[in-house]
Amino acid sequence: SQKIEQNSEALNIQEGKTATLTCNYTNYSPAYLQWYRQDPGRGPVFLLLIRENEKEKRKERLKVTFDTTLKQSLFHITASQPADSATYLCAVNDYKLSFGAGTTVTVRA
Amino acid sequence: GAVVSQHPSWVICKSGTSVKIECRSLDFQATTMFWYRQFPKQSLMLMATSNEGSKATYEQGVEKDKFLINHASLTLSTLTVTSAHPEDSSFYICSATRLAGDKDTQYFGPGTRLTVL
């Protein structure tokens, strides 16, 4: 099954800056890749899904890219706000959804 | 839309007892429901996949006799942890995919924190 690696365990940024998170997978390119937000003690909340034939997807201040050559997805939060502080999970569709360990983003006011 | 609830949100039980966790899709019918377990600072690990009216499919290493799953309807799945032990203490999360519409997106419940003493 896929091994999913998210670049760092924690990311601290200043309010207003752009946070960029990386997700790498090891095996064949999945049909789609998803990003979720998880707050402490809560279940994940779906944010974006990007398919292998899509290069980029946007939703409000969020942007996701999918590079099947690099086997990588980038997740951007632009104009970050303290309310964006959470753990962000990358998930790859295999025969099941395989999750990365997550990157915890802290946005300082 | 696409709200999934779990009950209870937390439970503390004695070792050797059984605990039942409910997962409900509140505003949609679910094709499939999934059960995950998450240990602190770790990723979600899929335990089993269940479809309404059929037996659950368990992931390798997950004991089906210990983690009983019943998927009685298109809106309800239950996970029963039988003869719970302290090592079963974890955060259990369910998810569901829609019967109609995007079948690729999983909608997650808020999770159930199980502590076994």
PDB file of C-alpha atoms in Angstrom:
ATOM      1  CA  SER A   1       0.000   0.000   0.000  1.00  0.00           C
ATOM      2  CA  GLN A   2       1.009   3.625  -0.347  1.00  0.00           C
ATOM      3  CA  LYS A   3       3.359   5.311   2.066  1.00  0.00           C
ATOM      4  CA  ILE A   4       2.322   8.916   2.587  1.00  0.00           C
ATOM      5  CA  GLU A   5       4.844  11.442   3.844  1.00  0.00           C
ATOM      6  CA  GLN A   6       3.988  14.951   4.915  1.00  0.00           C
ATOM      7  CA  ASN A   7       6.999  17.204   4.952  1.00  0.00           C
ATOM      8  CA  SER A   8       7.015  18.384   8.506  1.00  0.00           C
ATOM      9  CA  GLU A   9       5.273  17.690  11.727  1.00  0.00           C
ATOM     10  CA  ALA A  10       4.800  21.368  12.558  1.00  0.00           C
ATOM     11  CA  LEU A  11       4.718  24.674  10.737  1.00  0.00           C
ATOM     12  CA  ASN A  12       4.615  28.053  12.488  1.00  0.00           C
ATOM     13  CA  ILE A  13       3.817  31.131  10.431  1.00  0.00           C
ATOM     14  CA  GLN A  14       2.857  34.742  10.867  1.00  0.00           C
ATOM     15  CA  GLU A  15      -0.720  35.824  10.214  1.00  0.00           C
ATOM     16  CA  GLY A  16      -1.190  36.990   6.641  1.00  0.00           C
ATOM     17  CA  LYS A  17       1.577  34.806   5.225  1.00  0.00           C
ATOM     18  CA  THR A  18       1.111  31.771   3.003  1.00  0.00           C
ATOM     19  CA  ALA A  19       1.515  28.324   4.517  1.00  0.00           C
ATOM     20  CA  THR A  20       2.730  25.623   2.145  1.00  0.00           C
ATOM     21  CA  LEU A  21       2.445  21.972   3.091  1.00  0.00           C
ATOM     22  CA  THR A  22       3.893  19.053   1.175  1.00  0.00           C
ATOM     23  CA  CYS A  23       2.572  15.562   0.701  1.00  0.00           C
ATOM     24  CA  ASN A  24       4.602  12.866  -1.048  1.00  0.00           C
ATOM     25  CA  TYR A  25       3.506   9.361  -1.919  1.00  0.00           C
ATOM     26  CA  THR A  26       5.704   6.447  -2.847  1.00  0.00           C
ATOM     27  CA  ASN A  27       3.892   4.136  -5.208  1.00  0.00           C
ATOM     28  CA  TYR A  28       1.786   4.556  -8.304  1.00  0.00           C
ATOM     29  CA  SER A  29      -0.149   7.769  -8.747  1.00  0.00           C
ATOM     30  CA  PRO A  30      -3.580   7.555  -7.183  1.00  0.00           C
ATOM     31  CA  ALA A  31      -6.750   8.419  -9.016  1.00  0.00           C
ATOM     32  CA  TYR A  32      -7.198  11.287  -6.581  1.00  0.00           C
ATOM     33  CA  LEU A  33      -5.752  12.845  -3.496  1.00  0.00           C
ATOM     34  CA  GLN A  34      -7.547  14.638  -0.670  1.00  0.00           C
ATOM     35  CA  TRP A  35      -6.741  17.144   2.021  1.00  0.00           C
ATOM     36  CA  TYR A  36      -8.460  17.257   5.392  1.00  0.00           C
ATOM     37  CA  ARG A  37      -8.336  19.535   8.405  1.00  0.00           C
ATOM     38  CA  GLN A  38      -8.347  18.023  11.893  1.00  0.00           C
ATOM     39  CA  ASP A  39      -8.729  19.998  15.088  1.00  0.00           C
ATOM     40  CA  PRO A  40      -7.618  18.502  18.439  1.00  0.00           C
ATOM     41  CA  GLY A  41     -10.005  15.812  19.652  1.00  0.00           C
ATOM     42  CA  ARG A  42     -12.161  16.040  16.533  1.00  0.00           C
ATOM     43  CA  GLY A  43     -12.668  14.038  13.368  1.00  0.00           C
ATOM     44  CA  PRO A  44     -11.152  15.209  10.069  1.00  0.00           C
ATOM     45  CA  VAL A  45     -13.079  17.691   7.949  1.00  0.00           C
ATOM     46  CA  PHE A  46     -12.880  17.360   4.168  1.00  0.00           C
ATOM     47  CA  LEU A  47     -11.333  20.335   2.409  1.00  0.00           C
ATOM     48  CA  LEU A  48     -10.363  19.535  -1.171  1.00  0.00           C
ATOM     49  CA  LEU A  49     -10.116  16.643  -3.585  1.00  0.00           C
ATOM     50  CA  ILE A  50      -7.872  16.785  -6.635  1.00  0.00           C
ATOM     51  CA  ARG A  51      -7.863  14.171  -9.372  1.00  0.00           C
ATOM     52  CA  GLU A  52      -4.821  12.938 -11.274  1.00  0.00           C
ATOM     53  CA  ASN A  53      -5.813  14.801 -14.424  1.00  0.00           C
ATOM     54  CA  GLU A  54      -6.116  18.090 -12.530  1.00  0.00           C
ATOM     55  CA  LYS A  55      -3.058  20.243 -11.933  1.00  0.00           C
ATOM     56  CA  GLU A  56      -4.572  22.669  -9.483  1.00  0.00           C
ATOM     57  CA  LYS A  57      -7.709  23.213  -7.453  1.00  0.00           C
ATOM     58  CA  ARG A  58      -8.820  26.178  -5.397  1.00  0.00           C
ATOM     59  CA  LYS A  59     -11.356  26.800  -2.694  1.00  0.00           C
ATOM     60  CA  GLU A  60     -11.448  30.265  -1.168  1.00  0.00           C
ATOM     61  CA  ARG A  61      -7.969  30.793   0.382  1.00  0.00           C
ATOM     62  CA  LEU A  62      -6.920  27.197  -0.189  1.00  0.00           C
ATOM     63  CA  LYS A  63      -5.026  25.893  -3.193  1.00  0.00           C
ATOM     64  CA  VAL A  64      -3.924  22.345  -3.948  1.00  0.00           C
ATOM     65  CA  THR A  65      -1.611  21.149  -6.701  1.00  0.00           C
ATOM     66  CA  PHE A  66      -0.965  17.599  -7.855  1.00  0.00           C
ATOM     67  CA  ASP A  67       2.241  16.649  -9.660  1.00  0.00           C
ATOM     68  CA  THR A  68       2.185  12.998 -10.686  1.00  0.00           C
ATOM     69  CA  THR A  69       5.752  13.216 -12.008  1.00  0.00           C
ATOM     70  CA  LEU A  70       7.091  14.268  -8.628  1.00  0.00           C
ATOM     71  CA  LYS A  71       4.509  12.120  -6.800  1.00  0.00           C
ATOM     72  CA  GLN A  72       3.674  15.162  -4.764  1.00  0.00           C
ATOM     73  CA  SER A  73       0.842  17.430  -3.743  1.00  0.00           C
ATOM     74  CA  LEU A  74       1.247  20.916  -2.340  1.00  0.00           C
ATOM     75  CA  PHE A  75      -1.372  22.520  -0.120  1.00  0.00           C
ATOM     76  CA  HIS A  76      -1.358  26.294   0.264  1.00  0.00           C
ATOM     77  CA  ILE A  77      -3.220  28.476   2.743  1.00  0.00           C
ATOM     78  CA  THR A  78      -2.993  32.061   1.580  1.00  0.00           C
ATOM     79  CA  ALA A  79      -3.532  35.102   3.795  1.00  0.00           C
ATOM     80  CA  SER A  80      -3.394  32.786   6.791  1.00  0.00           C
ATOM     81  CA  GLN A  81      -5.398  33.539   9.921  1.00  0.00           C
ATOM     82  CA  PRO A  82      -5.112  32.244  13.499  1.00  0.00           C
ATOM     83  CA  ALA A  83      -8.351  30.319  12.865  1.00  0.00           C
ATOM     84  CA  ASP A  84      -6.445  28.268  10.286  1.00  0.00           C
ATOM     85  CA  SER A  85      -4.381  26.729  13.086  1.00  0.00           C
ATOM     86  CA  ALA A  86      -5.010  22.973  12.932  1.00  0.00           C
ATOM     87  CA  THR A  87      -3.500  19.733  11.704  1.00  0.00           C
ATOM     88  CA  TYR A  88      -3.805  19.162   7.978  1.00  0.00           C
ATOM     89  CA  LEU A  89      -3.912  15.628   6.650  1.00  0.00           C
ATOM     90  CA  CYS A  90      -3.133  14.416   3.184  1.00  0.00           C
ATOM     91  CA  ALA A  91      -4.971  11.273   2.053  1.00  0.00           C
ATOM     92  CA  VAL A  92      -4.321   9.170  -0.994  1.00  0.00           C
ATOM     93  CA  ASN A  93      -6.830   6.874  -2.581  1.00  0.00           C
ATOM     94  CA  ASP A  94      -5.473   3.359  -2.903  1.00  0.00           C
ATOM     95  CA  TYR A  95      -7.995   0.573  -2.550  1.00  0.00           C
ATOM     96  CA  LYS A  96      -8.568   2.446   0.693  1.00  0.00           C
ATOM     97  CA  LEU A  97      -7.851   5.961   1.874  1.00  0.00           C
ATOM     98  CA  SER A  98      -4.304   6.124   3.263  1.00  0.00           C
ATOM     99  CA  PHE A  99      -3.495   9.114   5.454  1.00  0.00           C
ATOM    100  CA  GLY A 100      -0.288  10.920   6.176  1.00  0.00           C
ATOM    101  CA  ALA A 101       0.602  11.718   9.774  1.00  0.00           C
ATOM    102  CA  GLY A 102      -0.353  15.344   9.264  1.00  0.00           C
ATOM    103  CA  THR A 103       1.286  18.742   9.573  1.00  0.00           C
ATOM    104  CA  THR A 104       0.249  20.937  12.489  1.00  0.00           C
ATOM    105  CA  VAL A 105       0.001  24.555  11.417  1.00  0.00           C
ATOM    106  CA  THR A 106       0.114  27.347  13.976  1.00  0.00           C
ATOM    107  CA  VAL A 107      -0.667  30.845  12.748  1.00  0.00           C
ATOM    108  CA  ARG A 108       0.604  33.602  15.033  1.00  0.00           C
ATOM    109  CA  ALA A 109      -1.354  36.828  15.270  1.00  0.00           C
TER     110      ALA A 109
ATOM    111  CA  GLY B   1     -24.980  18.738   4.291  1.00  0.00           C
ATOM    112  CA  ALA B   2     -23.098  15.458   4.802  1.00  0.00           C
ATOM    113  CA  VAL B   3     -23.112  15.389   8.582  1.00  0.00           C
ATOM    114  CA  VAL B   4     -21.938  12.323  10.443  1.00  0.00           C
ATOM    115  CA  SER B   5     -22.470  11.917  14.158  1.00  0.00           C
ATOM    116  CA  GLN B   6     -20.937   9.537  16.673  1.00  0.00           C
ATOM    117  CA  HIS B   7     -22.155   8.482  20.063  1.00  0.00           C
ATOM    118  CA  PRO B   8     -20.805   8.575  22.660  1.00  0.00           C
ATOM    119  CA  SER B   9     -18.153  11.257  22.192  1.00  0.00           C
ATOM    120  CA  TRP B  10     -16.133   9.736  24.989  1.00  0.00           C
ATOM    121  CA  VAL B  11     -16.367   6.648  27.160  1.00  0.00           C
ATOM    122  CA  ILE B  12     -14.421   5.215  30.064  1.00  0.00           C
ATOM    123  CA  CYS B  13     -14.820   1.538  30.842  1.00  0.00           C
ATOM    124  CA  LYS B  14     -13.247  -1.186  32.925  1.00  0.00           C
ATOM    125  CA  SER B  15     -10.998  -3.792  31.403  1.00  0.00           C
ATOM    126  CA  GLY B  16     -12.955  -6.812  30.186  1.00  0.00           C
ATOM    127  CA  THR B  17     -16.165  -4.977  29.405  1.00  0.00           C
ATOM    128  CA  SER B  18     -17.628  -4.284  25.966  1.00  0.00           C
ATOM    129  CA  VAL B  19     -18.280  -0.869  24.510  1.00  0.00           C
ATOM    130  CA  LYS B  20     -20.548   0.030  21.602  1.00  0.00           C
ATOM    131  CA  ILE B  21     -19.967   3.099  19.449  1.00  0.00           C
ATOM    132  CA  GLU B  22     -22.629   4.351  17.034  1.00  0.00           C
ATOM    133  CA  CYS B  23     -22.018   6.154  13.775  1.00  0.00           C
ATOM    134  CA  ARG B  24     -24.896   7.849  11.975  1.00  0.00           C
ATOM    135  CA  SER B  25     -25.164   9.781   8.730  1.00  0.00           C
ATOM    136  CA  LEU B  26     -27.703  12.457   9.629  1.00  0.00           C
ATOM    137  CA  ASP B  27     -28.674  14.010   6.329  1.00  0.00           C
ATOM    138  CA  PHE B  28     -27.675  11.485   3.706  1.00  0.00           C
ATOM    139  CA  GLN B  29     -27.735   7.792   2.981  1.00  0.00           C
ATOM    140  CA  ALA B  30     -24.335   6.186   3.149  1.00  0.00           C
ATOM    141  CA  THR B  31     -23.114   3.626   0.644  1.00  0.00           C
ATOM    142  CA  THR B  32     -20.244   2.610   2.776  1.00  0.00           C
ATOM    143  CA  MET B  33     -19.053   3.368   6.284  1.00  0.00           C
ATOM    144  CA  PHE B  34     -15.508   3.141   7.520  1.00  0.00           C
ATOM    145  CA  TRP B  35     -14.012   2.768  10.975  1.00  0.00           C
ATOM    146  CA  TYR B  36     -10.636   4.262  11.822  1.00  0.00           C
ATOM    147  CA  ARG B  37      -8.449   4.334  14.906  1.00  0.00           C
ATOM    148  CA  GLN B  38      -6.043   7.119  15.732  1.00  0.00           C
ATOM    149  CA  PHE B  39      -3.382   7.074  18.430  1.00  0.00           C
ATOM    150  CA  PRO B  40      -1.918  10.361  19.737  1.00  0.00           C
ATOM    151  CA  LYS B  41       0.151  12.223  17.155  1.00  0.00           C
ATOM    152  CA  GLN B  42      -0.330   9.415  14.663  1.00  0.00           C
ATOM    153  CA  SER B  43      -2.243   9.066  11.450  1.00  0.00           C
ATOM    154  CA  LEU B  44      -5.688   7.577  11.034  1.00  0.00           C
ATOM    155  CA  MET B  45      -5.518   3.845  10.475  1.00  0.00           C
ATOM    156  CA  LEU B  46      -8.371   2.117   8.707  1.00  0.00           C
ATOM    157  CA  MET B  47      -9.784  -0.760  10.733  1.00  0.00           C
ATOM    158  CA  ALA B  48     -12.666  -1.940   8.591  1.00  0.00           C
ATOM    159  CA  THR B  49     -15.046  -1.085   5.793  1.00  0.00           C
ATOM    160  CA  SER B  50     -18.712  -1.938   5.952  1.00  0.00           C
ATOM    161  CA  ASN B  51     -21.626  -1.871   3.568  1.00  0.00           C
ATOM    162  CA  GLU B  52     -25.230  -2.002   4.632  1.00  0.00           C
ATOM    163  CA  GLY B  53     -26.491  -5.542   4.967  1.00  0.00           C
ATOM    164  CA  SER B  54     -23.186  -7.281   4.406  1.00  0.00           C
ATOM    165  CA  LYS B  55     -20.225  -8.364   6.506  1.00  0.00           C
ATOM    166  CA  ALA B  56     -17.501  -5.862   7.191  1.00  0.00           C
ATOM    167  CA  THR B  57     -14.104  -6.153   5.540  1.00  0.00           C
ATOM    168  CA  TYR B  58     -11.337  -5.897   8.093  1.00  0.00           C
ATOM    169  CA  GLU B  59      -7.818  -4.616   7.490  1.00  0.00           C
ATOM    170  CA  GLN B  60      -4.891  -6.904   8.106  1.00  0.00           C
ATOM    171  CA  GLY B  61      -4.077  -7.164  11.791  1.00  0.00           C
ATOM    172  CA  VAL B  62      -7.511  -6.094  13.001  1.00  0.00           C
ATOM    173  CA  GLU B  63      -9.309  -8.831  14.959  1.00  0.00           C
ATOM    174  CA  LYS B  64     -12.839  -9.141  13.652  1.00  0.00           C
ATOM    175  CA  ASP B  65     -13.997 -11.006  16.752  1.00  0.00           C
ATOM    176  CA  LYS B  66     -12.766  -8.205  18.958  1.00  0.00           C
ATOM    177  CA  PHE B  67     -14.062  -5.313  16.888  1.00  0.00           C
ATOM    178  CA  LEU B  68     -17.585  -6.243  15.871  1.00  0.00           C
ATOM    179  CA  ILE B  69     -19.175  -4.098  13.206  1.00  0.00           C
ATOM    180  CA  ASN B  70     -22.848  -4.049  12.405  1.00  0.00           C
ATOM    181  CA  HIS B  71     -24.189  -1.992   9.536  1.00  0.00           C
ATOM    182  CA  ALA B  72     -27.916  -2.241  10.044  1.00  0.00           C
ATOM    183  CA  SER B  73     -29.126   0.485   7.717  1.00  0.00           C
ATOM    184  CA  LEU B  74     -27.975   3.080   5.210  1.00  0.00           C
ATOM    185  CA  THR B  75     -27.586   5.579   8.035  1.00  0.00           C
ATOM    186  CA  LEU B  76     -26.244   3.553  10.963  1.00  0.00           C
ATOM    187  CA  SER B  77     -23.153   1.511  11.683  1.00  0.00           C
ATOM    188  CA  THR B  78     -21.972   0.340  15.084  1.00  0.00           C
ATOM    189  CA  LEU B  79     -18.564  -0.731  16.341  1.00  0.00           C
ATOM    190  CA  THR B  80     -18.441  -2.899  19.445  1.00  0.00           C
ATOM    191  CA  VAL B  81     -15.116  -3.302  21.195  1.00  0.00           C
ATOM    192  CA  THR B  82     -15.461  -6.614  23.013  1.00  0.00           C
ATOM    193  CA  SER B  83     -13.520  -7.475  26.158  1.00  0.00           C
ATOM    194  CA  ALA B  84     -11.741  -4.164  26.021  1.00  0.00           C
ATOM    195  CA  HIS B  85      -8.212  -3.825  27.400  1.00  0.00           C
ATOM    196  CA  PRO B  86      -6.089  -0.756  28.125  1.00  0.00           C
ATOM    197  CA  GLU B  87      -4.271  -1.126  24.796  1.00  0.00           C
ATOM    198  CA  ASP B  88      -7.618  -0.590  23.044  1.00  0.00           C
ATOM    199  CA  SER B  89      -7.709   2.943  24.437  1.00  0.00           C
ATOM    200  CA  SER B  90      -7.719   5.203  21.413  1.00  0.00           C
ATOM    201  CA  PHE B  91      -9.677   7.693  19.343  1.00  0.00           C
ATOM    202  CA  TYR B  92     -12.175   5.879  17.123  1.00  0.00           C
ATOM    203  CA  ILE B  93     -13.520   7.739  14.121  1.00  0.00           C
ATOM    204  CA  CYS B  94     -16.093   6.675  11.559  1.00  0.00           C
ATOM    205  CA  SER B  95     -16.699   8.045   8.103  1.00  0.00           C
ATOM    206  CA  ALA B  96     -19.248   7.565   5.362  1.00  0.00           C
ATOM    207  CA  THR B  97     -19.560   8.024   1.635  1.00  0.00           C
ATOM    208  CA  ARG B  98     -22.755   9.150  -0.037  1.00  0.00           C
ATOM    209  CA  LEU B  99     -25.097   6.808  -1.797  1.00  0.00           C
ATOM    210  CA  ALA B 100     -25.890   9.593  -4.247  1.00  0.00           C
ATOM    211  CA  GLY B 101     -23.367  12.064  -5.544  1.00  0.00           C
ATOM    212  CA  ASP B 102     -19.606  12.108  -5.032  1.00  0.00           C
ATOM    213  CA  LYS B 103     -18.655   8.635  -3.857  1.00  0.00           C
ATOM    214  CA  ASP B 104     -14.978   9.512  -3.476  1.00  0.00           C
ATOM    215  CA  THR B 105     -15.312  11.862  -0.534  1.00  0.00           C
ATOM    216  CA  GLN B 106     -15.503  10.500   2.980  1.00  0.00           C
ATOM    217  CA  TYR B 107     -17.351  12.513   5.603  1.00  0.00           C
ATOM    218  CA  PHE B 108     -16.059  11.946   9.095  1.00  0.00           C
ATOM    219  CA  GLY B 109     -17.744  11.845  12.447  1.00  0.00           C
ATOM    220  CA  PRO B 110     -16.395  13.810  15.411  1.00  0.00           C
ATOM    221  CA  GLY B 111     -14.761  10.739  16.924  1.00  0.00           C
ATOM    222  CA  THR B 112     -15.136   8.761  20.145  1.00  0.00           C
ATOM    223  CA  ARG B 113     -12.424   8.764  22.788  1.00  0.00           C
ATOM    224  CA  LEU B 114     -12.241   5.355  24.469  1.00  0.00           C
ATOM    225  CA  THR B 115     -10.317   4.938  27.692  1.00  0.00           C
ATOM    226  CA  VAL B 116     -10.051   1.458  29.165  1.00  0.00           C
ATOM    227  CA  LEU B 117      -8.964   1.310  32.783  1.00  0.00           C
TER     228      LEU B 117
END
